[in-house]
PDB file of C-alpha atoms and ligand atoms in Angstrom:
ATOM      1  CA  MET A   1      56.276  26.982 -15.581  1.00  0.00           C
ATOM      2  CA  ARG A   2      57.470  27.592 -12.495  1.00  0.00           C
ATOM      3  CA  THR A   3      60.077  25.108 -10.723  1.00  0.00           C
ATOM      4  CA  ILE A   4      58.657  23.699  -7.295  1.00  0.00           C
ATOM      5  CA  VAL A   5      60.557  21.791  -4.654  1.00  0.00           C
ATOM      6  CA  ALA A   6      58.460  20.592  -2.027  1.00  0.00           C
ATOM      7  CA  GLY A   7      59.417  18.957   1.257  1.00  0.00           C
ATOM      8  CA  ASN A   8      57.128  16.014   2.795  1.00  0.00           C
ATOM      9  CA  TRP A   9      58.714  15.947   6.281  1.00  0.00           C
ATOM     10  CA  LYS A  10      56.556  12.583   6.815  1.00  0.00           C
ATOM     11  CA  MET A  11      55.895  11.457  10.575  1.00  0.00           C
ATOM     12  CA  ASN A  12      59.691  13.153  11.553  1.00  0.00           C
ATOM     13  CA  THR A  13      61.466  15.821  13.548  1.00  0.00           C
ATOM     14  CA  ASP A  14      60.451  17.381  16.928  1.00  0.00           C
ATOM     15  CA  ARG A  15      59.349  21.194  17.708  1.00  0.00           C
ATOM     16  CA  ALA A  16      63.206  21.843  18.226  1.00  0.00           C
ATOM     17  CA  SER A  17      64.178  20.115  14.757  1.00  0.00           C
ATOM     18  CA  ALA A  18      61.464  21.734  13.315  1.00  0.00           C
ATOM     19  CA  ALA A  19      62.547  24.934  14.166  1.00  0.00           C
ATOM     20  CA  ALA A  20      65.820  24.661  13.701  1.00  0.00           C
ATOM     21  CA  LEU A  21      65.102  23.072  10.157  1.00  0.00           C
ATOM     22  CA  ILE A  22      62.842  25.790   9.153  1.00  0.00           C
ATOM     23  CA  SER A  23      65.083  28.655  10.356  1.00  0.00           C
ATOM     24  CA  ALA A  24      68.162  27.194   8.461  1.00  0.00           C
ATOM     25  CA  LEU A  25      65.494  27.310   5.124  1.00  0.00           C
ATOM     26  CA  VAL A  26      64.693  30.762   6.282  1.00  0.00           C
ATOM     27  CA  LYS A  27      67.650  31.912   6.242  1.00  0.00           C
ATOM     28  CA  SER A  28      68.749  31.177   2.631  1.00  0.00           C
ATOM     29  CA  ALA A  29      65.063  32.065   1.187  1.00  0.00           C
ATOM     30  CA  GLY A  30      66.477  35.200  -0.121  1.00  0.00           C
ATOM     31  CA  SER A  31      68.551  33.335  -2.388  1.00  0.00           C
ATOM     32  CA  ILE A  32      65.694  31.272  -3.723  1.00  0.00           C
ATOM     33  CA  ALA A  33      65.174  31.931  -7.632  1.00  0.00           C
ATOM     34  CA  ASP A  34      62.680  33.629  -9.478  1.00  0.00           C
ATOM     35  CA  GLY A  35      60.258  31.455 -10.983  1.00  0.00           C
ATOM     36  CA  VAL A  36      60.990  28.294  -8.033  1.00  0.00           C
ATOM     37  CA  GLN A  37      58.609  27.752  -5.363  1.00  0.00           C
ATOM     38  CA  VAL A  38      59.596  26.155  -2.222  1.00  0.00           C
ATOM     39  CA  ILE A  39      56.853  24.356  -0.256  1.00  0.00           C
ATOM     40  CA  ILE A  40      57.395  22.221   3.256  1.00  0.00           C
ATOM     41  CA  ALA A  41      55.100  20.325   4.559  1.00  0.00           C
ATOM     42  CA  PRO A  42      55.815  19.516   8.583  1.00  0.00           C
ATOM     43  CA  PRO A  43      53.465  17.570  10.944  1.00  0.00           C
ATOM     44  CA  PHE A  44      50.354  18.887  12.153  1.00  0.00           C
ATOM     45  CA  PRO A  45      51.944  19.754  15.041  1.00  0.00           C
ATOM     46  CA  PHE A  46      54.786  22.527  14.041  1.00  0.00           C
ATOM     47  CA  LEU A  47      52.364  23.537  10.986  1.00  0.00           C
ATOM     48  CA  SER A  48      51.479  27.142  12.902  1.00  0.00           C
ATOM     49  CA  MET A  49      54.883  27.692  13.844  1.00  0.00           C
ATOM     50  CA  ALA A  50      56.186  27.223  10.146  1.00  0.00           C
ATOM     51  CA  VAL A  51      53.118  29.932   8.724  1.00  0.00           C
ATOM     52  CA  GLU A  52      54.829  31.843  11.702  1.00  0.00           C
ATOM     53  CA  GLN A  53      58.371  31.224  10.776  1.00  0.00           C
ATOM     54  CA  CYS A  54      57.992  31.688   6.971  1.00  0.00           C
ATOM     55  CA  ALA A  55      55.752  34.578   7.322  1.00  0.00           C
ATOM     56  CA  GLY A  56      57.386  37.361   4.506  1.00  0.00           C
ATOM     57  CA  THR A  57      59.428  34.499   2.816  1.00  0.00           C
ATOM     58  CA  ARG A  58      58.911  32.677  -0.185  1.00  0.00           C
ATOM     59  CA  ILE A  59      58.308  29.139   1.655  1.00  0.00           C
ATOM     60  CA  MET A  60      55.126  28.398   1.401  1.00  0.00           C
ATOM     61  CA  VAL A  61      53.673  25.606   4.083  1.00  0.00           C
ATOM     62  CA  ALA A  62      51.541  22.826   3.050  1.00  0.00           C
ATOM     63  CA  ALA A  63      50.147  19.947   5.398  1.00  0.00           C
ATOM     64  CA  GLN A  64      50.588  16.340   4.669  1.00  0.00           C
ATOM     65  CA  ASN A  65      46.830  15.522   4.910  1.00  0.00           C
ATOM     66  CA  CYS A  66      42.965  16.724   5.538  1.00  0.00           C
ATOM     67  CA  HIS A  67      39.937  15.192   6.291  1.00  0.00           C
ATOM     68  CA  GLN A  68      37.459  15.421   3.659  1.00  0.00           C
ATOM     69  CA  ALA A  69      34.387  16.843   5.680  1.00  0.00           C
ATOM     70  CA  GLU A  70      34.630  20.802   7.235  1.00  0.00           C
ATOM     71  CA  LYS A  71      33.758  19.964  10.671  1.00  0.00           C
ATOM     72  CA  GLY A  72      31.786  17.697  12.751  1.00  0.00           C
ATOM     73  CA  ALA A  73      32.208  14.265  15.042  1.00  0.00           C
ATOM     74  CA  TYR A  74      35.333  12.753  13.735  1.00  0.00           C
ATOM     75  CA  THR A  75      37.855  12.510  16.153  1.00  0.00           C
ATOM     76  CA  GLY A  76      41.562  12.863  15.368  1.00  0.00           C
ATOM     77  CA  GLU A  77      40.692  14.512  12.054  1.00  0.00           C
ATOM     78  CA  VAL A  78      41.761  17.963  10.763  1.00  0.00           C
ATOM     79  CA  SER A  79      39.699  19.772   8.342  1.00  0.00           C
ATOM     80  CA  ALA A  80      40.841  21.787   5.203  1.00  0.00           C
ATOM     81  CA  SER A  81      39.191  24.958   7.155  1.00  0.00           C
ATOM     82  CA  MET A  82      41.519  24.185   9.946  1.00  0.00           C
ATOM     83  CA  LEU A  83      44.371  24.600   7.657  1.00  0.00           C
ATOM     84  CA  LYS A  84      43.137  27.540   6.110  1.00  0.00           C
ATOM     85  CA  SER A  85      42.358  29.645   9.074  1.00  0.00           C
ATOM     86  CA  ILE A  86      45.700  28.850  10.487  1.00  0.00           C
ATOM     87  CA  GLY A  87      47.555  30.245   7.205  1.00  0.00           C
ATOM     88  CA  VAL A  88      48.667  26.690   5.520  1.00  0.00           C
ATOM     89  CA  GLN A  89      48.186  27.090   2.061  1.00  0.00           C
ATOM     90  CA  ALA A  90      48.556  23.993   0.282  1.00  0.00           C
ATOM     91  CA  CYS A  91      48.087  19.934   1.415  1.00  0.00           C
ATOM     92  CA  ILE A  92      49.405  16.832  -0.039  1.00  0.00           C
ATOM     93  CA  VAL A  93      46.804  14.067  -0.948  1.00  0.00           C
ATOM     94  CA  GLY A  94      47.108  10.764  -2.155  1.00  0.00           C
ATOM     95  CA  HIS A  95      50.223   9.833  -0.923  1.00  0.00           C
ATOM     96  CA  SER A  96      51.209   6.357  -1.438  1.00  0.00           C
ATOM     97  CA  GLU A  97      51.663   5.926   2.244  1.00  0.00           C
ATOM     98  CA  ARG A  98      48.079   6.978   3.058  1.00  0.00           C
ATOM     99  CA  ARG A  99      46.795   4.453   0.068  1.00  0.00           C
ATOM    100  CA  GLN A 100      48.913   1.791   1.268  1.00  0.00           C
ATOM    101  CA  TYR A 101      48.300   2.178   5.130  1.00  0.00           C
ATOM    102  CA  PHE A 102      45.335   4.111   5.496  1.00  0.00           C
ATOM    103  CA  SER A 103      43.132   2.226   2.542  1.00  0.00           C
ATOM    104  CA  GLU A 104      42.329   5.488   0.849  1.00  0.00           C
ATOM    105  CA  SER A 105      40.778   4.748  -2.381  1.00  0.00           C
ATOM    106  CA  ASP A 106      41.025   7.478  -5.327  1.00  0.00           C
ATOM    107  CA  ALA A 107      37.564   8.449  -4.424  1.00  0.00           C
ATOM    108  CA  LEU A 108      38.324   9.418  -1.045  1.00  0.00           C
ATOM    109  CA  ILE A 109      41.308  11.731  -2.394  1.00  0.00           C
ATOM    110  CA  GLY A 110      38.898  12.889  -4.907  1.00  0.00           C
ATOM    111  CA  GLU A 111      37.056  13.858  -2.148  1.00  0.00           C
ATOM    112  CA  LYS A 112      39.869  15.583   0.148  1.00  0.00           C
ATOM    113  CA  THR A 113      41.222  17.453  -2.950  1.00  0.00           C
ATOM    114  CA  ALA A 114      37.163  18.929  -3.703  1.00  0.00           C
ATOM    115  CA  ALA A 115      37.329  20.001   0.178  1.00  0.00           C
ATOM    116  CA  LEU A 116      40.709  21.444  -0.162  1.00  0.00           C
ATOM    117  CA  LEU A 117      39.765  23.935  -3.601  1.00  0.00           C
ATOM    118  CA  ALA A 118      36.341  24.849  -1.587  1.00  0.00           C
ATOM    119  CA  GLN A 119      38.973  26.357   1.164  1.00  0.00           C
ATOM    120  CA  GLY A 120      41.108  27.610  -1.774  1.00  0.00           C
ATOM    121  CA  LEU A 121      44.456  25.473  -0.491  1.00  0.00           C
ATOM    122  CA  ILE A 122      46.545  23.913  -3.411  1.00  0.00           C
ATOM    123  CA  PRO A 123      45.780  20.077  -3.279  1.00  0.00           C
ATOM    124  CA  ILE A 124      49.684  18.316  -3.988  1.00  0.00           C
ATOM    125  CA  PHE A 125      48.356  15.073  -5.677  1.00  0.00           C
ATOM    126  CA  CYS A 126      50.357  11.935  -5.532  1.00  0.00           C
ATOM    127  CA  CYS A 127      50.130   9.030  -7.687  1.00  0.00           C
ATOM    128  CA  GLY A 128      52.129   6.404  -9.001  1.00  0.00           C
ATOM    129  CA  GLU A 129      52.685   2.599  -9.509  1.00  0.00           C
ATOM    130  CA  LYS A 130      53.806  -0.249  -7.803  1.00  0.00           C
ATOM    131  CA  LYS A 131      56.894  -2.490  -8.516  1.00  0.00           C
ATOM    132  CA  GLU A 132      54.918  -5.199 -10.099  1.00  0.00           C
ATOM    133  CA  ASP A 133      52.285  -2.875 -12.061  1.00  0.00           C
ATOM    134  CA  ARG A 134      55.952  -1.551 -13.461  1.00  0.00           C
ATOM    135  CA  GLU A 135      57.001  -5.300 -14.174  1.00  0.00           C
ATOM    136  CA  SER A 136      53.817  -6.089 -15.959  1.00  0.00           C
ATOM    137  CA  GLY A 137      53.881  -3.012 -17.822  1.00  0.00           C
ATOM    138  CA  ARG A 138      50.759  -1.790 -16.240  1.00  0.00           C
ATOM    139  CA  HIS A 139      52.152   1.269 -15.122  1.00  0.00           C
ATOM    140  CA  TYR A 140      50.822   3.502 -17.737  1.00  0.00           C
ATOM    141  CA  ASP A 141      47.251   1.987 -16.655  1.00  0.00           C
ATOM    142  CA  VAL A 142      47.695   2.447 -13.146  1.00  0.00           C
ATOM    143  CA  VAL A 143      48.550   6.107 -13.083  1.00  0.00           C
ATOM    144  CA  THR A 144      45.884   6.847 -15.274  1.00  0.00           C
ATOM    145  CA  GLU A 145      43.440   5.158 -13.150  1.00  0.00           C
ATOM    146  CA  GLN A 146      44.457   7.075  -9.584  1.00  0.00           C
ATOM    147  CA  MET A 147      43.963  10.466 -12.124  1.00  0.00           C
ATOM    148  CA  LYS A 148      40.500   9.705 -13.874  1.00  0.00           C
ATOM    149  CA  GLY A 149      39.364   7.846 -10.776  1.00  0.00           C
ATOM    150  CA  ALA A 150      40.401  10.821  -8.251  1.00  0.00           C
ATOM    151  CA  LEU A 151      40.372  14.082 -10.643  1.00  0.00           C
ATOM    152  CA  GLY A 152      38.092  13.204 -13.090  1.00  0.00           C
ATOM    153  CA  ARG A 153      35.403  15.274 -11.429  1.00  0.00           C
ATOM    154  CA  PHE A 154      36.646  18.482 -11.857  1.00  0.00           C
ATOM    155  CA  THR A 155      36.493  21.669 -13.856  1.00  0.00           C
ATOM    156  CA  ASN A 156      39.419  23.542 -15.783  1.00  0.00           C
ATOM    157  CA  PRO A 157      39.694  26.059 -13.505  1.00  0.00           C
ATOM    158  CA  GLU A 158      39.920  23.805 -10.524  1.00  0.00           C
ATOM    159  CA  LEU A 159      42.377  21.295 -12.157  1.00  0.00           C
ATOM    160  CA  GLU A 160      44.448  24.358 -12.833  1.00  0.00           C
ATOM    161  CA  ARG A 161      44.946  25.003  -9.317  1.00  0.00           C
ATOM    162  CA  ILE A 162      46.336  21.557  -8.087  1.00  0.00           C
ATOM    163  CA  ILE A 163      50.184  20.244  -8.525  1.00  0.00           C
ATOM    164  CA  LEU A 164      50.907  16.890  -9.229  1.00  0.00           C
ATOM    165  CA  ALA A 165      53.343  14.495  -8.553  1.00  0.00           C
ATOM    166  CA  TYR A 166      54.865  11.704  -9.993  1.00  0.00           C
ATOM    167  CA  GLU A 167      55.728   8.976  -7.089  1.00  0.00           C
ATOM    168  CA  PRO A 168      56.883   5.665  -8.185  1.00  0.00           C
ATOM    169  CA  VAL A 169      56.151   3.574  -4.921  1.00  0.00           C
ATOM    170  CA  TRP A 170      59.124   1.295  -6.167  1.00  0.00           C
ATOM    171  CA  ALA A 171      61.335   4.406  -5.578  1.00  0.00           C
ATOM    172  CA  ILE A 172      59.747   6.372  -2.289  1.00  0.00           C
ATOM    173  CA  GLY A 173      62.515   6.086  -0.099  1.00  0.00           C
ATOM    174  CA  THR A 174      64.323   3.063  -1.129  1.00  0.00           C
ATOM    175  CA  GLY A 175      67.078   4.323  -2.425  1.00  0.00           C
ATOM    176  CA  LEU A 176      66.045   3.538  -6.195  1.00  0.00           C
ATOM    177  CA  THR A 177      65.281   6.467  -8.743  1.00  0.00           C
ATOM    178  CA  ALA A 178      63.407   6.622 -11.353  1.00  0.00           C
ATOM    179  CA  SER A 179      65.551   6.914 -14.767  1.00  0.00           C
ATOM    180  CA  LYS A 180      65.092  10.588 -16.237  1.00  0.00           C
ATOM    181  CA  GLU A 181      63.663   8.558 -19.088  1.00  0.00           C
ATOM    182  CA  GLN A 182      60.789   6.763 -17.005  1.00  0.00           C
ATOM    183  CA  ALA A 183      59.995  10.136 -15.135  1.00  0.00           C
ATOM    184  CA  GLN A 184      59.772  11.929 -18.599  1.00  0.00           C
ATOM    185  CA  ASP A 185      57.827   8.826 -20.514  1.00  0.00           C
ATOM    186  CA  MET A 186      55.365   9.156 -17.012  1.00  0.00           C
ATOM    187  CA  HIS A 187      55.114  13.068 -16.822  1.00  0.00           C
ATOM    188  CA  ALA A 188      54.526  13.164 -20.815  1.00  0.00           C
ATOM    189  CA  HIS A 189      51.587  10.628 -20.503  1.00  0.00           C
ATOM    190  CA  MET A 190      50.433  12.526 -17.226  1.00  0.00           C
ATOM    191  CA  ARG A 191      50.273  15.767 -18.874  1.00  0.00           C
ATOM    192  CA  SER A 192      48.573  13.704 -22.139  1.00  0.00           C
ATOM    193  CA  LEU A 193      45.801  12.949 -19.675  1.00  0.00           C
ATOM    194  CA  LEU A 194      45.352  16.787 -18.476  1.00  0.00           C
ATOM    195  CA  HIS A 195      45.705  18.177 -22.316  1.00  0.00           C
ATOM    196  CA  MET A 196      42.181  16.150 -22.648  1.00  0.00           C
ATOM    197  CA  HIS A 197      40.757  18.787 -20.608  1.00  0.00           C
ATOM    198  CA  GLY A 198      42.160  21.717 -22.574  1.00  0.00           C
ATOM    199  CA  PRO A 199      45.748  23.236 -23.167  1.00  0.00           C
ATOM    200  CA  SER A 200      46.003  25.709 -20.813  1.00  0.00           C
ATOM    201  CA  VAL A 201      45.344  22.865 -18.056  1.00  0.00           C
ATOM    202  CA  ALA A 202      48.243  20.827 -19.504  1.00  0.00           C
ATOM    203  CA  GLU A 203      50.317  24.193 -19.774  1.00  0.00           C
ATOM    204  CA  ARG A 204      49.772  25.360 -16.361  1.00  0.00           C
ATOM    205  CA  VAL A 205      49.417  22.308 -13.851  1.00  0.00           C
ATOM    206  CA  PRO A 206      53.397  21.395 -12.451  1.00  0.00           C
ATOM    207  CA  ILE A 207      54.067  17.818 -12.324  1.00  0.00           C
ATOM    208  CA  LEU A 208      56.328  17.071  -9.917  1.00  0.00           C
ATOM    209  CA  TYR A 209      58.805  13.705  -9.237  1.00  0.00           C
ATOM    210  CA  GLY A 210      59.111  11.758  -6.392  1.00  0.00           C
ATOM    211  CA  GLY A 211      61.039   9.101  -5.044  1.00  0.00           C
ATOM    212  CA  SER A 212      64.614   9.201  -4.070  1.00  0.00           C
ATOM    213  CA  CYS A 213      65.569  12.541  -4.968  1.00  0.00           C
ATOM    214  CA  ASN A 214      68.160  14.040  -3.827  1.00  0.00           C
ATOM    215  CA  PRO A 215      71.395  16.494  -4.884  1.00  0.00           C
ATOM    216  CA  SER A 216      72.870  13.859  -6.871  1.00  0.00           C
ATOM    217  CA  ASN A 217      69.963  12.629  -9.460  1.00  0.00           C
ATOM    218  CA  ALA A 218      67.706  15.985  -9.239  1.00  0.00           C
ATOM    219  CA  GLU A 219      69.745  17.811 -12.073  1.00  0.00           C
ATOM    220  CA  SER A 220      69.184  15.250 -14.976  1.00  0.00           C
ATOM    221  CA  LEU A 221      65.043  14.700 -13.398  1.00  0.00           C
ATOM    222  CA  PHE A 222      64.500  18.365 -13.166  1.00  0.00           C
ATOM    223  CA  GLY A 223      65.975  19.116 -16.762  1.00  0.00           C
ATOM    224  CA  GLN A 224      63.376  16.586 -18.019  1.00  0.00           C
ATOM    225  CA  HIS A 225      60.954  18.956 -20.376  1.00  0.00           C
ATOM    226  CA  ASP A 226      57.573  17.627 -18.412  1.00  0.00           C
ATOM    227  CA  VAL A 227      59.569  17.694 -14.563  1.00  0.00           C
ATOM    228  CA  ASN A 228      58.685  20.952 -13.165  1.00  0.00           C
ATOM    229  CA  GLY A 229      60.416  20.080  -9.820  1.00  0.00           C
ATOM    230  CA  GLY A 230      60.445  17.721  -6.754  1.00  0.00           C
ATOM    231  CA  LEU A 231      58.432  16.420  -4.347  1.00  0.00           C
ATOM    232  CA  ILE A 232      61.349  15.345  -1.716  1.00  0.00           C
ATOM    233  CA  GLY A 233      61.299  13.141   1.575  1.00  0.00           C
ATOM    234  CA  GLY A 234      64.414  12.029   3.113  1.00  0.00           C
ATOM    235  CA  ALA A 235      66.477  15.115   1.885  1.00  0.00           C
ATOM    236  CA  SER A 236      63.696  17.209   2.476  1.00  0.00           C
ATOM    237  CA  LEU A 237      64.982  16.654   6.258  1.00  0.00           C
ATOM    238  CA  LEU A 238      68.088  17.930   5.691  1.00  0.00           C
ATOM    239  CA  ALA A 239      68.306  21.401   5.330  1.00  0.00           C
ATOM    240  CA  GLU A 240      71.466  21.437   3.130  1.00  0.00           C
ATOM    241  CA  GLN A 241      70.462  19.272   0.709  1.00  0.00           C
ATOM    242  CA  PHE A 242      67.137  20.264   0.309  1.00  0.00           C
ATOM    243  CA  LEU A 243      68.565  23.695   0.050  1.00  0.00           C
ATOM    244  CA  GLU A 244      70.866  22.057  -2.779  1.00  0.00           C
ATOM    245  CA  LEU A 245      67.560  20.399  -4.714  1.00  0.00           C
ATOM    246  CA  VAL A 246      66.178  24.308  -4.429  1.00  0.00           C
ATOM    247  CA  ARG A 247      69.758  25.949  -6.093  1.00  0.00           C
ATOM    248  CA  ILE A 248      69.414  23.154  -8.807  1.00  0.00           C
ATOM    249  CA  ALA A 249      65.552  24.003  -9.510  1.00  0.00           C
ATOM    250  CA  GLY A 250      67.153  27.311 -10.129  1.00  0.00           C
ATOM    251  CA  MET A 251      69.150  26.067 -12.872  1.00  0.00           C
ATOM    252  CA  LYS A 252      65.997  24.902 -15.519  1.00  0.00           C
ATOM    253  CA  GLN A 253      64.694  28.834 -14.785  1.00  0.00           C
TER     254      GLN A 253
HETATM  255  C1  LIG B 301      57.863  11.112  -0.333  1.00  0.00           C
HETATM  256  O1  LIG B 301      57.343  10.349   0.029  1.00  0.00           O
HETATM  257  O2  LIG B 301      56.776  11.914  -0.975  1.00  0.00           O
HETATM  258  C2  LIG B 301      59.124  10.386  -1.007  1.00  0.00           C
HETATM  259  C3  LIG B 301      59.346  11.404  -2.481  1.00  0.00           C
HETATM  260  O3  LIG B 301      59.942  10.794  -0.521  1.00  0.00           O
HETATM  261  P1  LIG B 301      61.685  10.272  -0.492  1.00  0.00           P
HETATM  262  O4  LIG B 301      62.131  10.866  -1.404  1.00  0.00           O
HETATM  263  O5  LIG B 301      62.249   9.525   0.943  1.00  0.00           O
HETATM  264  O6  LIG B 301      61.976   9.241  -1.101  1.00  0.00           O
END
């Protein structure tokens, strides 16, 4: 199984700083270990530039969101086919910030995932429990509902094209990280849900950890059996830290 390091830049950078960050990553792209997949998800306005700068390297460009419809009267929205037309290869869906601030439901996230799959793009599907869910012991149920609610409709070949990311909401941008045991236990649970669709789905779908992951905790998190890399927020905005995470991912190979 490949190890993936994906950077979610969120609503950060401007044209100049985005270009500089991508250049720094591209300069080191030659040293990405075999079996490691690097993905960056800059904001929409910088995607075309990112695709151009990353052309011919092993860095894949992803978007952070898309609309579920292919086209039409949806002012301000961006479709999966538009992303595909500029060379974007993947897209994050179901991030907790979109669930929280834009009221995205599991059903809607499922529709966005379907739109991406229909265009041949890779959905990076995020799920994870809130602090109160973990404190009340509901964390497995919450993640099960999120996965079943959004992904239950897909065939095995479709599921095999998805990347999953477990992102406990209480760990995102807080400096709190799931312990390696908490991460492994939830990833194993998610893997068991995939297994219900058949062994090949469970074997092929990478499950990333996200939530205050940085070079000081990545080795122990990435070292877990069912952790296939990370979805990185804050640390993906600093080339040195992100490249260090890519290097640590290479140790798993
Ligand atoms: C994220 O938002 O996907 C994330 C993992 O953020 P951070 O690394 O900053 O916690």
